[in-house]
Amino acid sequence: MITITLPGMLGDNVYKIPITHRIAKDHQESVRLLLDRPSSILGDLLSRESWVESVQYSDGVTNYGLGGQPWDFGLGDGEEYIHLGYRRFPINHFTVESMLQAKLPITEDWYRYTARHACISNLHKQSITQLLIHVGSSVDQKSAGATQAILQIAPLILRTIRKLPITIVTNGTNPNTVEELQRTLHGTTFESPKDLRVLLELMRSSVLICADSFTAALAWLIDSPHVRIVVPDAVPQYYESKFRFVEPGNRSNEQACWQSRPASIITAVQTLLRKPLRG
């Protein structure tokens, strides 16, 4: 049985899920996943999938440079392992970069067949019922800055969505910030669920504005056409200059990113919110 290693950061590992799914399909057998212990919330989600034999955890990651090092958990090469950790700084889309560094075949057919929507089974298709705003930890300076930018454009949000209810999902957010979001956006709030499937279902029934990169990665994974994303810590090789609206190779997800410039995030969200809602 093949063991696929996914060391390090949650968001990075979400972009690698389609690769693990494709490997299992190609070998016509379920695979064993080896994750860093802080990624247990992701392991809980994947362990329910039929193409995953088991999820195991390791303390082998000693630092989070390049998303988690050593990239092989210190296990070394072996026929039973496929290591998807970064051996060098990514210069391509994260999924493609992992495939390149692991020396997996990148053909048009192979890439097209790593279908994101097939990785997580039995997600229900739902009509849009709300605007979902997901904010991250107030301790993270970039995420906190993105949340403040959302507060600044609250009047535009309210004018655009009209009667669509607003739900604010928090994740370690300062209580004072949560209170300000409730007061400004007239929305209900709750802490991000520990069960990622619950969050994914919620995202599929929402127009999403997101102020943390992990949730942005989850939105990419489910390939929802209703996503309006703000990514506070996108890296330069993944997006162009200040921000772009369409992720390379994915026309359905309109995305915006912010690189340490609150003005950019505000401009991007204003532009995206003015587009008509679909679905």
PDB file of C-alpha atoms in Angstrom:
ATOM      1  CA  MET A   1       0.000   0.000   0.000  1.00  0.00           C
ATOM      2  CA  ILE A   2       1.251   3.478  -0.879  1.00  0.00           C
ATOM      3  CA  THR A   3       1.742   6.071   1.836  1.00  0.00           C
ATOM      4  CA  ILE A   4       1.435   9.702   0.732  1.00  0.00           C
ATOM      5  CA  THR A   5       3.075  12.249   2.997  1.00  0.00           C
ATOM      6  CA  LEU A   6       1.626  15.733   3.493  1.00  0.00           C
ATOM      7  CA  PRO A   7       3.851  17.663   5.878  1.00  0.00           C
ATOM      8  CA  GLY A   8       2.958  21.031   7.230  1.00  0.00           C
ATOM      9  CA  MET A   9       0.484  23.796   6.585  1.00  0.00           C
ATOM     10  CA  LEU A  10      -3.224  23.076   6.257  1.00  0.00           C
ATOM     11  CA  GLY A  11      -3.838  25.318   3.251  1.00  0.00           C
ATOM     12  CA  ASP A  12      -0.919  23.840   1.303  1.00  0.00           C
ATOM     13  CA  ASN A  13      -2.188  20.340   1.975  1.00  0.00           C
ATOM     14  CA  VAL A  14      -5.687  21.153   0.740  1.00  0.00           C
ATOM     15  CA  TYR A  15      -4.189  21.979  -2.668  1.00  0.00           C
ATOM     16  CA  LYS A  16      -2.545  18.524  -2.678  1.00  0.00           C
ATOM     17  CA  ILE A  17      -5.712  16.520  -1.963  1.00  0.00           C
ATOM     18  CA  PRO A  18      -6.586  16.129  -5.680  1.00  0.00           C
ATOM     19  CA  ILE A  19      -3.157  14.565  -6.249  1.00  0.00           C
ATOM     20  CA  THR A  20      -3.669  11.978  -3.511  1.00  0.00           C
ATOM     21  CA  HIS A  21      -7.093  11.147  -4.919  1.00  0.00           C
ATOM     22  CA  ARG A  22      -5.671  10.699  -8.420  1.00  0.00           C
ATOM     23  CA  ILE A  23      -2.866   8.430  -7.157  1.00  0.00           C
ATOM     24  CA  ALA A  24      -5.429   6.204  -5.428  1.00  0.00           C
ATOM     25  CA  LYS A  25      -7.507   6.003  -8.612  1.00  0.00           C
ATOM     26  CA  ASP A  26      -4.479   5.203 -10.782  1.00  0.00           C
ATOM     27  CA  HIS A  27      -3.341   2.399  -8.459  1.00  0.00           C
ATOM     28  CA  GLN A  28      -6.921   1.161  -7.997  1.00  0.00           C
ATOM     29  CA  GLU A  29      -6.479   0.913  -4.272  1.00  0.00           C
ATOM     30  CA  SER A  30      -6.925   3.089  -1.247  1.00  0.00           C
ATOM     31  CA  VAL A  31      -3.921   4.967   0.084  1.00  0.00           C
ATOM     32  CA  ARG A  32      -2.505   5.716   3.501  1.00  0.00           C
ATOM     33  CA  LEU A  33      -2.002   9.413   4.344  1.00  0.00           C
ATOM     34  CA  LEU A  34       0.672  10.694   6.711  1.00  0.00           C
ATOM     35  CA  LEU A  35       0.014  14.197   8.057  1.00  0.00           C
ATOM     36  CA  ASP A  36       1.584  16.532  10.543  1.00  0.00           C
ATOM     37  CA  ARG A  37      -0.293  16.377  13.864  1.00  0.00           C
ATOM     38  CA  PRO A  38      -1.609  19.986  13.645  1.00  0.00           C
ATOM     39  CA  SER A  39      -3.414  18.893  10.440  1.00  0.00           C
ATOM     40  CA  SER A  40      -5.740  16.544  12.325  1.00  0.00           C
ATOM     41  CA  ILE A  41      -8.825  18.549  11.315  1.00  0.00           C
ATOM     42  CA  LEU A  42      -7.991  17.729   7.693  1.00  0.00           C
ATOM     43  CA  GLY A  43      -7.325  14.109   8.565  1.00  0.00           C
ATOM     44  CA  ASP A  44     -10.767  13.811  10.151  1.00  0.00           C
ATOM     45  CA  LEU A  45     -12.320  14.935   6.857  1.00  0.00           C
ATOM     46  CA  LEU A  46     -10.271  12.661   4.597  1.00  0.00           C
ATOM     47  CA  SER A  47     -10.506   9.527   6.761  1.00  0.00           C
ATOM     48  CA  ARG A  48     -14.174   9.194   5.758  1.00  0.00           C
ATOM     49  CA  GLU A  49     -13.365   8.871   2.058  1.00  0.00           C
ATOM     50  CA  SER A  50     -13.428   5.439   0.408  1.00  0.00           C
ATOM     51  CA  TRP A  51     -10.120   6.085  -1.375  1.00  0.00           C
ATOM     52  CA  VAL A  52      -8.313   6.628   1.962  1.00  0.00           C
ATOM     53  CA  GLU A  53      -7.314   3.480   3.823  1.00  0.00           C
ATOM     54  CA  SER A  54      -6.129   5.317   6.924  1.00  0.00           C
ATOM     55  CA  VAL A  55      -4.770   8.636   8.156  1.00  0.00           C
ATOM     56  CA  GLN A  56      -1.717   8.637  10.374  1.00  0.00           C
ATOM     57  CA  TYR A  57       0.157  11.475  12.049  1.00  0.00           C
ATOM     58  CA  SER A  58       3.817  12.216  12.634  1.00  0.00           C
ATOM     59  CA  ASP A  59       5.898  14.576  14.739  1.00  0.00           C
ATOM     60  CA  GLY A  60       8.541  14.574  12.006  1.00  0.00           C
ATOM     61  CA  VAL A  61       7.996  18.217  10.952  1.00  0.00           C
ATOM     62  CA  THR A  62      10.498  20.380  12.791  1.00  0.00           C
ATOM     63  CA  ASN A  63       9.741  23.747  11.156  1.00  0.00           C
ATOM     64  CA  TYR A  64       7.164  25.306   8.857  1.00  0.00           C
ATOM     65  CA  GLY A  65       9.513  26.794   6.311  1.00  0.00           C
ATOM     66  CA  LEU A  66       8.224  26.065   2.800  1.00  0.00           C
ATOM     67  CA  GLY A  67       5.032  24.765   4.364  1.00  0.00           C
ATOM     68  CA  GLY A  68       6.681  22.086   6.512  1.00  0.00           C
ATOM     69  CA  GLN A  69      10.168  20.615   6.716  1.00  0.00           C
ATOM     70  CA  PRO A  70      11.671  18.091   6.393  1.00  0.00           C
ATOM     71  CA  TRP A  71       9.540  17.572   3.304  1.00  0.00           C
ATOM     72  CA  ASP A  72       9.707  13.768   3.741  1.00  0.00           C
ATOM     73  CA  PHE A  73       9.117  13.712   7.539  1.00  0.00           C
ATOM     74  CA  GLY A  74      12.682  12.412   7.720  1.00  0.00           C
ATOM     75  CA  LEU A  75      11.567   9.066   6.302  1.00  0.00           C
ATOM     76  CA  GLY A  76      13.721   9.148   3.175  1.00  0.00           C
ATOM     77  CA  ASP A  77      12.790   7.794  -0.231  1.00  0.00           C
ATOM     78  CA  GLY A  78      11.207   4.400  -0.676  1.00  0.00           C
ATOM     79  CA  GLU A  79       8.861   2.673  -3.084  1.00  0.00           C
ATOM     80  CA  GLU A  80       6.095   2.745  -0.497  1.00  0.00           C
ATOM     81  CA  TYR A  81       6.228   6.554  -0.123  1.00  0.00           C
ATOM     82  CA  ILE A  82       5.145   9.435  -2.330  1.00  0.00           C
ATOM     83  CA  HIS A  83       6.240  12.701  -0.725  1.00  0.00           C
ATOM     84  CA  LEU A  84       4.199  15.786  -1.632  1.00  0.00           C
ATOM     85  CA  GLY A  85       6.100  18.215   0.613  1.00  0.00           C
ATOM     86  CA  TYR A  86       7.981  21.080  -1.017  1.00  0.00           C
ATOM     87  CA  ARG A  87      11.655  20.520  -1.731  1.00  0.00           C
ATOM     88  CA  ARG A  88      12.082  24.089  -2.969  1.00  0.00           C
ATOM     89  CA  PHE A  89      10.147  27.339  -2.981  1.00  0.00           C
ATOM     90  CA  PRO A  90       6.994  26.979  -5.121  1.00  0.00           C
ATOM     91  CA  ILE A  91       7.023  28.883  -8.400  1.00  0.00           C
ATOM     92  CA  ASN A  92       3.820  27.341  -9.828  1.00  0.00           C
ATOM     93  CA  HIS A  93       0.279  26.775  -8.654  1.00  0.00           C
ATOM     94  CA  PHE A  94       0.600  24.710  -5.473  1.00  0.00           C
ATOM     95  CA  THR A  95      -0.995  21.587  -6.980  1.00  0.00           C
ATOM     96  CA  VAL A  96       1.233  21.672 -10.052  1.00  0.00           C
ATOM     97  CA  GLU A  97       4.312  22.435  -7.940  1.00  0.00           C
ATOM     98  CA  SER A  98       3.761  19.371  -5.764  1.00  0.00           C
ATOM     99  CA  MET A  99       3.342  17.193  -8.847  1.00  0.00           C
ATOM    100  CA  LEU A 100       6.542  18.538 -10.365  1.00  0.00           C
ATOM    101  CA  GLN A 101       8.612  18.141  -7.237  1.00  0.00           C
ATOM    102  CA  ALA A 102       7.326  14.607  -6.627  1.00  0.00           C
ATOM    103  CA  LYS A 103       8.139  13.774 -10.287  1.00  0.00           C
ATOM    104  CA  LEU A 104       4.562  12.788 -11.042  1.00  0.00           C
ATOM    105  CA  PRO A 105       3.432  12.864 -14.684  1.00  0.00           C
ATOM    106  CA  ILE A 106       1.968  16.210 -15.699  1.00  0.00           C
ATOM    107  CA  THR A 107       0.015  15.720 -18.892  1.00  0.00           C
ATOM    108  CA  GLU A 108      -3.170  17.488 -19.847  1.00  0.00           C
ATOM    109  CA  ASP A 109      -5.107  14.299 -19.190  1.00  0.00           C
ATOM    110  CA  TRP A 110      -3.457  13.664 -15.806  1.00  0.00           C
ATOM    111  CA  TYR A 111      -4.051  17.224 -14.645  1.00  0.00           C
ATOM    112  CA  ARG A 112      -7.658  17.306 -15.887  1.00  0.00           C
ATOM    113  CA  TYR A 113      -8.378  13.994 -14.200  1.00  0.00           C
ATOM    114  CA  THR A 114      -7.301  15.310 -10.803  1.00  0.00           C
ATOM    115  CA  ALA A 115     -10.833  16.638 -10.478  1.00  0.00           C
ATOM    116  CA  ARG A 116     -11.304  18.620  -7.281  1.00  0.00           C
ATOM    117  CA  HIS A 117     -15.009  18.004  -6.894  1.00  0.00           C
ATOM    118  CA  ALA A 118     -14.510  14.218  -6.812  1.00  0.00           C
ATOM    119  CA  CYS A 119     -12.129  14.262  -3.836  1.00  0.00           C
ATOM    120  CA  ILE A 120     -14.771  14.842  -1.176  1.00  0.00           C
ATOM    121  CA  SER A 121     -17.832  12.657  -1.638  1.00  0.00           C
ATOM    122  CA  ASN A 122     -21.522  13.323  -1.036  1.00  0.00           C
ATOM    123  CA  LEU A 123     -21.449  17.089  -0.746  1.00  0.00           C
ATOM    124  CA  HIS A 124     -24.974  18.263  -1.403  1.00  0.00           C
ATOM    125  CA  LYS A 125     -25.729  20.813  -4.092  1.00  0.00           C
ATOM    126  CA  GLN A 126     -27.677  23.642  -2.542  1.00  0.00           C
ATOM    127  CA  SER A 127     -29.074  26.940  -3.704  1.00  0.00           C
ATOM    128  CA  ILE A 128     -27.656  30.188  -2.355  1.00  0.00           C
ATOM    129  CA  THR A 129     -29.276  31.132   0.946  1.00  0.00           C
ATOM    130  CA  GLN A 130     -26.812  33.557   2.542  1.00  0.00           C
ATOM    131  CA  LEU A 131     -23.633  35.580   2.386  1.00  0.00           C
ATOM    132  CA  LEU A 132     -20.931  33.809   4.382  1.00  0.00           C
ATOM    133  CA  ILE A 133     -18.030  35.877   5.719  1.00  0.00           C
ATOM    134  CA  HIS A 134     -15.213  33.790   7.195  1.00  0.00           C
ATOM    135  CA  VAL A 135     -12.655  35.641   9.302  1.00  0.00           C
ATOM    136  CA  GLY A 136      -9.510  34.312  10.900  1.00  0.00           C
ATOM    137  CA  SER A 137      -7.436  34.836  14.001  1.00  0.00           C
ATOM    138  CA  SER A 138      -6.957  38.370  15.275  1.00  0.00           C
ATOM    139  CA  VAL A 139      -3.418  37.350  16.247  1.00  0.00           C
ATOM    140  CA  ASP A 140      -2.491  36.912  12.569  1.00  0.00           C
ATOM    141  CA  GLN A 141      -1.678  40.446  11.390  1.00  0.00           C
ATOM    142  CA  LYS A 142      -2.614  39.833   7.760  1.00  0.00           C
ATOM    143  CA  SER A 143      -5.878  38.106   8.570  1.00  0.00           C
ATOM    144  CA  ALA A 144      -6.751  40.844  11.052  1.00  0.00           C
ATOM    145  CA  GLY A 145      -6.007  43.466   8.394  1.00  0.00           C
ATOM    146  CA  ALA A 146      -8.270  41.690   5.917  1.00  0.00           C
ATOM    147  CA  THR A 147     -11.072  41.643   8.490  1.00  0.00           C
ATOM    148  CA  GLN A 148     -10.694  45.390   9.047  1.00  0.00           C
ATOM    149  CA  ALA A 149     -10.889  45.957   5.295  1.00  0.00           C
ATOM    150  CA  ILE A 150     -14.150  43.996   5.179  1.00  0.00           C
ATOM    151  CA  LEU A 151     -15.501  46.255   7.915  1.00  0.00           C
ATOM    152  CA  GLN A 152     -14.553  49.297   5.829  1.00  0.00           C
ATOM    153  CA  ILE A 153     -16.611  48.125   2.853  1.00  0.00           C
ATOM    154  CA  ALA A 154     -19.560  46.950   4.963  1.00  0.00           C
ATOM    155  CA  PRO A 155     -21.936  49.582   3.459  1.00  0.00           C
ATOM    156  CA  LEU A 156     -21.158  48.308  -0.045  1.00  0.00           C
ATOM    157  CA  ILE A 157     -21.714  44.718   1.074  1.00  0.00           C
ATOM    158  CA  LEU A 158     -25.090  45.585   2.574  1.00  0.00           C
ATOM    159  CA  ARG A 159     -26.189  47.512  -0.532  1.00  0.00           C
ATOM    160  CA  THR A 160     -25.123  44.698  -2.846  1.00  0.00           C
ATOM    161  CA  ILE A 161     -26.634  41.676  -1.139  1.00  0.00           C
ATOM    162  CA  ARG A 162     -29.854  43.446  -0.191  1.00  0.00           C
ATOM    163  CA  LYS A 163     -32.013  40.920   1.673  1.00  0.00           C
ATOM    164  CA  LEU A 164     -29.556  38.017   1.675  1.00  0.00           C
ATOM    165  CA  PRO A 165     -28.865  36.999   5.311  1.00  0.00           C
ATOM    166  CA  ILE A 166     -25.291  37.343   6.540  1.00  0.00           C
ATOM    167  CA  THR A 167     -23.517  34.658   8.540  1.00  0.00           C
ATOM    168  CA  ILE A 168     -20.083  35.417  10.001  1.00  0.00           C
ATOM    169  CA  VAL A 169     -17.882  32.433  10.808  1.00  0.00           C
ATOM    170  CA  THR A 170     -15.029  33.226  13.183  1.00  0.00           C
ATOM    171  CA  ASN A 171     -11.866  31.304  13.972  1.00  0.00           C
ATOM    172  CA  GLY A 172      -9.986  32.542  17.024  1.00  0.00           C
ATOM    173  CA  THR A 173     -11.183  36.077  16.294  1.00  0.00           C
ATOM    174  CA  ASN A 174     -10.997  38.740  18.985  1.00  0.00           C
ATOM    175  CA  PRO A 175     -14.424  39.042  20.716  1.00  0.00           C
ATOM    176  CA  ASN A 176     -14.406  42.828  20.229  1.00  0.00           C
ATOM    177  CA  THR A 177     -13.899  42.323  16.494  1.00  0.00           C
ATOM    178  CA  VAL A 178     -16.720  39.761  16.423  1.00  0.00           C
ATOM    179  CA  GLU A 179     -19.021  42.229  18.141  1.00  0.00           C
ATOM    180  CA  GLU A 180     -18.062  44.951  15.660  1.00  0.00           C
ATOM    181  CA  LEU A 181     -18.743  42.614  12.715  1.00  0.00           C
ATOM    182  CA  GLN A 182     -22.165  41.753  14.125  1.00  0.00           C
ATOM    183  CA  ARG A 183     -23.044  45.381  14.714  1.00  0.00           C
ATOM    184  CA  THR A 184     -21.778  46.656  11.372  1.00  0.00           C
ATOM    185  CA  LEU A 185     -23.052  43.875   9.104  1.00  0.00           C
ATOM    186  CA  HIS A 186     -26.188  42.935  11.069  1.00  0.00           C
ATOM    187  CA  GLY A 187     -25.177  39.308  10.829  1.00  0.00           C
ATOM    188  CA  THR A 188     -25.174  36.243  13.045  1.00  0.00           C
ATOM    189  CA  THR A 189     -21.852  34.733  14.140  1.00  0.00           C
ATOM    190  CA  PHE A 190     -20.537  31.367  15.239  1.00  0.00           C
ATOM    191  CA  GLU A 191     -17.133  29.764  15.690  1.00  0.00           C
ATOM    192  CA  SER A 192     -15.796  27.753  12.758  1.00  0.00           C
ATOM    193  CA  PRO A 193     -16.937  24.108  13.092  1.00  0.00           C
ATOM    194  CA  LYS A 194     -14.347  21.468  13.889  1.00  0.00           C
ATOM    195  CA  ASP A 195     -15.998  19.194  11.336  1.00  0.00           C
ATOM    196  CA  LEU A 196     -14.794  20.491   7.966  1.00  0.00           C
ATOM    197  CA  ARG A 197     -17.639  18.745   6.152  1.00  0.00           C
ATOM    198  CA  VAL A 198     -20.085  21.017   7.999  1.00  0.00           C
ATOM    199  CA  LEU A 199     -18.103  24.041   6.856  1.00  0.00           C
ATOM    200  CA  LEU A 200     -17.912  22.786   3.256  1.00  0.00           C
ATOM    201  CA  GLU A 201     -21.678  22.255   3.126  1.00  0.00           C
ATOM    202  CA  LEU A 202     -22.171  25.743   4.510  1.00  0.00           C
ATOM    203  CA  MET A 203     -19.855  27.203   1.885  1.00  0.00           C
ATOM    204  CA  ARG A 204     -21.739  25.478  -0.938  1.00  0.00           C
ATOM    205  CA  SER A 205     -24.955  27.268   0.047  1.00  0.00           C
ATOM    206  CA  SER A 206     -23.319  30.669   0.333  1.00  0.00           C
ATOM    207  CA  VAL A 207     -21.707  33.515  -1.471  1.00  0.00           C
ATOM    208  CA  LEU A 208     -18.378  33.558   0.340  1.00  0.00           C
ATOM    209  CA  ILE A 209     -16.061  36.335   1.386  1.00  0.00           C
ATOM    210  CA  CYS A 210     -13.088  34.912   3.209  1.00  0.00           C
ATOM    211  CA  ALA A 211     -10.297  36.511   5.200  1.00  0.00           C
ATOM    212  CA  ASP A 212      -8.077  33.516   5.814  1.00  0.00           C
ATOM    213  CA  SER A 213      -6.155  31.422   3.320  1.00  0.00           C
ATOM    214  CA  PHE A 214      -7.148  27.975   4.639  1.00  0.00           C
ATOM    215  CA  THR A 215     -10.824  28.645   3.977  1.00  0.00           C
ATOM    216  CA  ALA A 216      -9.884  30.031   0.573  1.00  0.00           C
ATOM    217  CA  ALA A 217      -8.156  26.730  -0.196  1.00  0.00           C
ATOM    218  CA  LEU A 218     -11.267  24.787   0.862  1.00  0.00           C
ATOM    219  CA  ALA A 219     -13.380  26.938  -1.450  1.00  0.00           C
ATOM    220  CA  TRP A 220     -10.973  26.124  -4.272  1.00  0.00           C
ATOM    221  CA  LEU A 221     -11.287  22.416  -3.458  1.00  0.00           C
ATOM    222  CA  ILE A 222     -15.081  22.314  -3.768  1.00  0.00           C
ATOM    223  CA  ASP A 223     -14.933  24.481  -6.915  1.00  0.00           C
ATOM    224  CA  SER A 224     -18.003  26.504  -6.071  1.00  0.00           C
ATOM    225  CA  PRO A 225     -19.131  29.039  -8.699  1.00  0.00           C
ATOM    226  CA  HIS A 226     -20.469  31.318  -5.963  1.00  0.00           C
ATOM    227  CA  VAL A 227     -17.184  32.232  -4.306  1.00  0.00           C
ATOM    228  CA  ARG A 228     -16.022  35.813  -3.821  1.00  0.00           C
ATOM    229  CA  ILE A 229     -12.767  35.358  -1.919  1.00  0.00           C
ATOM    230  CA  VAL A 230     -10.360  37.648  -0.178  1.00  0.00           C
ATOM    231  CA  VAL A 231      -7.017  35.930   0.463  1.00  0.00           C
ATOM    232  CA  PRO A 232      -4.831  37.905   2.869  1.00  0.00           C
ATOM    233  CA  ASP A 233      -1.556  36.037   2.517  1.00  0.00           C
ATOM    234  CA  ALA A 234      -1.401  34.845  -1.069  1.00  0.00           C
ATOM    235  CA  VAL A 235       2.135  34.450  -2.351  1.00  0.00           C
ATOM    236  CA  PRO A 236       3.448  36.282  -5.425  1.00  0.00           C
ATOM    237  CA  GLN A 237       3.968  33.236  -7.610  1.00  0.00           C
ATOM    238  CA  TYR A 238       0.335  32.213  -7.203  1.00  0.00           C
ATOM    239  CA  TYR A 239      -1.252  35.475  -8.220  1.00  0.00           C
ATOM    240  CA  GLU A 240      -0.280  38.459 -10.352  1.00  0.00           C
ATOM    241  CA  SER A 241       1.044  41.681  -8.780  1.00  0.00           C
ATOM    242  CA  LYS A 242      -1.605  43.210  -6.497  1.00  0.00           C
ATOM    243  CA  PHE A 243      -4.570  40.948  -7.159  1.00  0.00           C
ATOM    244  CA  ARG A 244      -6.358  39.030  -9.855  1.00  0.00           C
ATOM    245  CA  PHE A 245      -9.930  37.842 -10.117  1.00  0.00           C
ATOM    246  CA  VAL A 246      -9.660  34.497 -11.881  1.00  0.00           C
ATOM    247  CA  GLU A 247      -7.399  31.765 -10.591  1.00  0.00           C
ATOM    248  CA  PRO A 248      -5.232  30.268 -13.369  1.00  0.00           C
ATOM    249  CA  GLY A 249      -6.967  27.265 -14.882  1.00  0.00           C
ATOM    250  CA  ASN A 250     -10.189  27.855 -12.985  1.00  0.00           C
ATOM    251  CA  ARG A 251     -12.664  30.210 -14.609  1.00  0.00           C
ATOM    252  CA  SER A 252     -15.504  29.559 -12.176  1.00  0.00           C
ATOM    253  CA  ASN A 253     -13.962  30.911  -8.986  1.00  0.00           C
ATOM    254  CA  GLU A 254     -13.600  34.655  -8.867  1.00  0.00           C
ATOM    255  CA  GLN A 255     -10.828  35.365  -6.418  1.00  0.00           C
ATOM    256  CA  ALA A 256      -9.010  38.373  -5.124  1.00  0.00           C
ATOM    257  CA  CYS A 257      -5.887  38.521  -3.049  1.00  0.00           C
ATOM    258  CA  TRP A 258      -4.229  41.080  -0.852  1.00  0.00           C
ATOM    259  CA  GLN A 259      -0.511  41.531  -0.417  1.00  0.00           C
ATOM    260  CA  SER A 260      -0.014  43.802   2.592  1.00  0.00           C
ATOM    261  CA  ARG A 261      -2.040  46.629   0.994  1.00  0.00           C
ATOM    262  CA  PRO A 262      -5.473  47.231   2.550  1.00  0.00           C
ATOM    263  CA  ALA A 263      -6.370  49.455  -0.420  1.00  0.00           C
ATOM    264  CA  SER A 264      -5.954  46.483  -2.756  1.00  0.00           C
ATOM    265  CA  ILE A 265      -8.290  44.274  -0.775  1.00  0.00           C
ATOM    266  CA  ILE A 266     -10.936  46.987  -0.638  1.00  0.00           C
ATOM    267  CA  THR A 267     -10.733  47.665  -4.372  1.00  0.00           C
ATOM    268  CA  ALA A 268     -10.846  43.969  -5.192  1.00  0.00           C
ATOM    269  CA  VAL A 269     -13.867  43.217  -3.018  1.00  0.00           C
ATOM    270  CA  GLN A 270     -15.705  46.262  -4.302  1.00  0.00           C
ATOM    271  CA  THR A 271     -15.183  45.059  -7.868  1.00  0.00           C
ATOM    272  CA  LEU A 272     -16.267  41.494  -7.094  1.00  0.00           C
ATOM    273  CA  LEU A 273     -19.346  42.500  -5.129  1.00  0.00           C
ATOM    274  CA  ARG A 274     -20.580  44.639  -8.003  1.00  0.00           C
ATOM    275  CA  LYS A 275     -20.737  41.557 -10.223  1.00  0.00           C
ATOM    276  CA  PRO A 276     -24.202  39.973 -10.289  1.00  0.00           C
ATOM    277  CA  LEU A 277     -24.676  36.988  -8.005  1.00  0.00           C
ATOM    278  CA  ARG A 278     -25.067  33.677  -9.788  1.00  0.00           C
ATOM    279  CA  GLY A 279     -27.116  30.669  -8.848  1.00  0.00           C
TER     280      GLY A 279
END
